[in-house]
Coordinates of C-alpha atoms in Angstrom, one line a residue:
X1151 CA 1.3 5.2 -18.3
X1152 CA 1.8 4.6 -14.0
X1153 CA -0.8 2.7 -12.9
X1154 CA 0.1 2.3 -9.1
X1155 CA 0.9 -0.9 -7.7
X1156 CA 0.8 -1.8 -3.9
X1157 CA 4.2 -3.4 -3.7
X1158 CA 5.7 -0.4 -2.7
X1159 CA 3.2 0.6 0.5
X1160 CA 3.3 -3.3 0.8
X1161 CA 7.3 -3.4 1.5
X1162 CA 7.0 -0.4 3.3
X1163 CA 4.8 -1.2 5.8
X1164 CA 6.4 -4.8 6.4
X1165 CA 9.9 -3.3 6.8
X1166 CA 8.5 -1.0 9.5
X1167 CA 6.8 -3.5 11.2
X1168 CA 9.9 -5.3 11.4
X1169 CA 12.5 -2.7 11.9
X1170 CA 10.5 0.1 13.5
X1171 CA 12.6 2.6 11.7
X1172 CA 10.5 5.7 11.2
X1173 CA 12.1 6.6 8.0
X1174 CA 9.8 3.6 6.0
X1175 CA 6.7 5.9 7.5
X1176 CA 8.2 9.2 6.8
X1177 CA 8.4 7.7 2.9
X1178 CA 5.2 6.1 2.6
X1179 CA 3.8 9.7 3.9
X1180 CA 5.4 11.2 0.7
X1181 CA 3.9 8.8 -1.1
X1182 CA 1.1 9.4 -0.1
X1183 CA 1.3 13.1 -0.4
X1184 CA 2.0 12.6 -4.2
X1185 CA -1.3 10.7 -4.8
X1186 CA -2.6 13.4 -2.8
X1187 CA -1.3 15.9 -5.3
X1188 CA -1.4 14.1 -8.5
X1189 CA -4.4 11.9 -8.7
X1190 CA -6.9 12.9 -6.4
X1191 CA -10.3 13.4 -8.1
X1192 CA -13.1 14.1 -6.7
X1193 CA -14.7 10.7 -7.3
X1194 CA -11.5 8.7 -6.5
X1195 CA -7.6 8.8 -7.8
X1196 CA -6.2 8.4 -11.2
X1197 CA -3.3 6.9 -12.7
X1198 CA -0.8 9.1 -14.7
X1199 CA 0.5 9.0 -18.3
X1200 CA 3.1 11.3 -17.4
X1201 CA 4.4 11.7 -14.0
X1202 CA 7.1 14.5 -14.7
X1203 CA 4.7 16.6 -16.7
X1204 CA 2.1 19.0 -14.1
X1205 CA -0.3 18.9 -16.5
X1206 CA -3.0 16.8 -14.7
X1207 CA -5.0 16.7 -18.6
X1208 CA -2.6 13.5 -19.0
X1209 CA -4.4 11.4 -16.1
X1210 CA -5.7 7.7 -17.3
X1211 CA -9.1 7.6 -17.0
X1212 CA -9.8 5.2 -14.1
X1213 CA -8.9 4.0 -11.3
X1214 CA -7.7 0.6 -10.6
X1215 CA -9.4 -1.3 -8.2
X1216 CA -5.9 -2.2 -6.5
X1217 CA -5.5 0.8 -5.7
X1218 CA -7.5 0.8 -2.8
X1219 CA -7.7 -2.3 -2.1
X1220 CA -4.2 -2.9 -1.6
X1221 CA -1.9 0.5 -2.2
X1222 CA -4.0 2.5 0.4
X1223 CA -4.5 -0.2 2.7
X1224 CA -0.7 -1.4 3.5
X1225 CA -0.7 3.1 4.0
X1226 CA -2.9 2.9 6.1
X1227 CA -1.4 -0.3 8.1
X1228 CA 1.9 1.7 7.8
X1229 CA 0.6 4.7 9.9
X1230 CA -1.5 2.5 12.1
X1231 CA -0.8 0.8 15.7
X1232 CA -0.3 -2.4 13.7
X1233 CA 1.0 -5.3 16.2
X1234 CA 3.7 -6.8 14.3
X1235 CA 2.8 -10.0 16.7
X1236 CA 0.0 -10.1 14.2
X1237 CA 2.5 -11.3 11.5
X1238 CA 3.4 -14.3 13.2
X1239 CA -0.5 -15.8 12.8
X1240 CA -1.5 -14.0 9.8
X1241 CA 0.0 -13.5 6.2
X1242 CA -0.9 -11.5 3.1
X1243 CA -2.1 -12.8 0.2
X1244 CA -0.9 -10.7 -3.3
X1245 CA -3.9 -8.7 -3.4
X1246 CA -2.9 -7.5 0.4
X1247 CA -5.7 -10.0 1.8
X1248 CA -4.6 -11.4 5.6
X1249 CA -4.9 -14.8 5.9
X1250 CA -4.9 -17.2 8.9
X1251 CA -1.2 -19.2 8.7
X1252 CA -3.2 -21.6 11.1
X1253 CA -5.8 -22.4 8.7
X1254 CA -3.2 -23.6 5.4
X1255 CA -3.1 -27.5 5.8
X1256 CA 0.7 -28.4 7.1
X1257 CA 1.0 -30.5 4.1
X1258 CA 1.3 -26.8 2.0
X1259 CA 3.8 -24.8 4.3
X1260 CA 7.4 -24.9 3.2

């Protein structure tokens, strides 16, 4: 079974904002395209028991919360005006939540 994770738009959309190279957006719009064309229901997206089969009867019945919450939203950062100044005050938690650097006590940074 592929249940989609968000490390993928996650890496993407940091490598771009670092590098600028269009070729991280030009992936994460295939990506997205796939979802598009693979898991889209009508009430949400799907994961896949099978993703070289076309059959769409193999699709897992649900959808992981993750999904949106962090695999759609670092796409959507990707293709956004994102100021990668941004990165310097803010960080991402694992679930692709921003948190304020400036608000971890000193005593916990590296």
């Amino acid at each position: 079974a592929v249940v989609s994770t968000q490390s993928t738009g996650e890496s993407l959309f940091l490598l771009h904002s670092v590098t600028g190279n269009p070729s991280y957006r030009e992936w994460g719009w295939h990506i997205f395209q796939g979802y598009e064309r693979s898991s889209r229901l009508c009430s949400g997206y799907s994961g896949l028991y099978d993703t070289q089969s076309s059959n769409y009867l193999y699709r897992i019945d649900r959808m992981e919360s993750g999904f949106l919450s962090g695999t759609l939203k670092y796409l959507y950062l990707l293709f956004s005006d994102f100021d990668k100044r941004l990165l310097d005050n803010w960080l991402f938690n694992c679930h692709g939540h921003m948190l304020w650097k400036h608000a971890i006590p000193s005593s916990l940074t590296y």
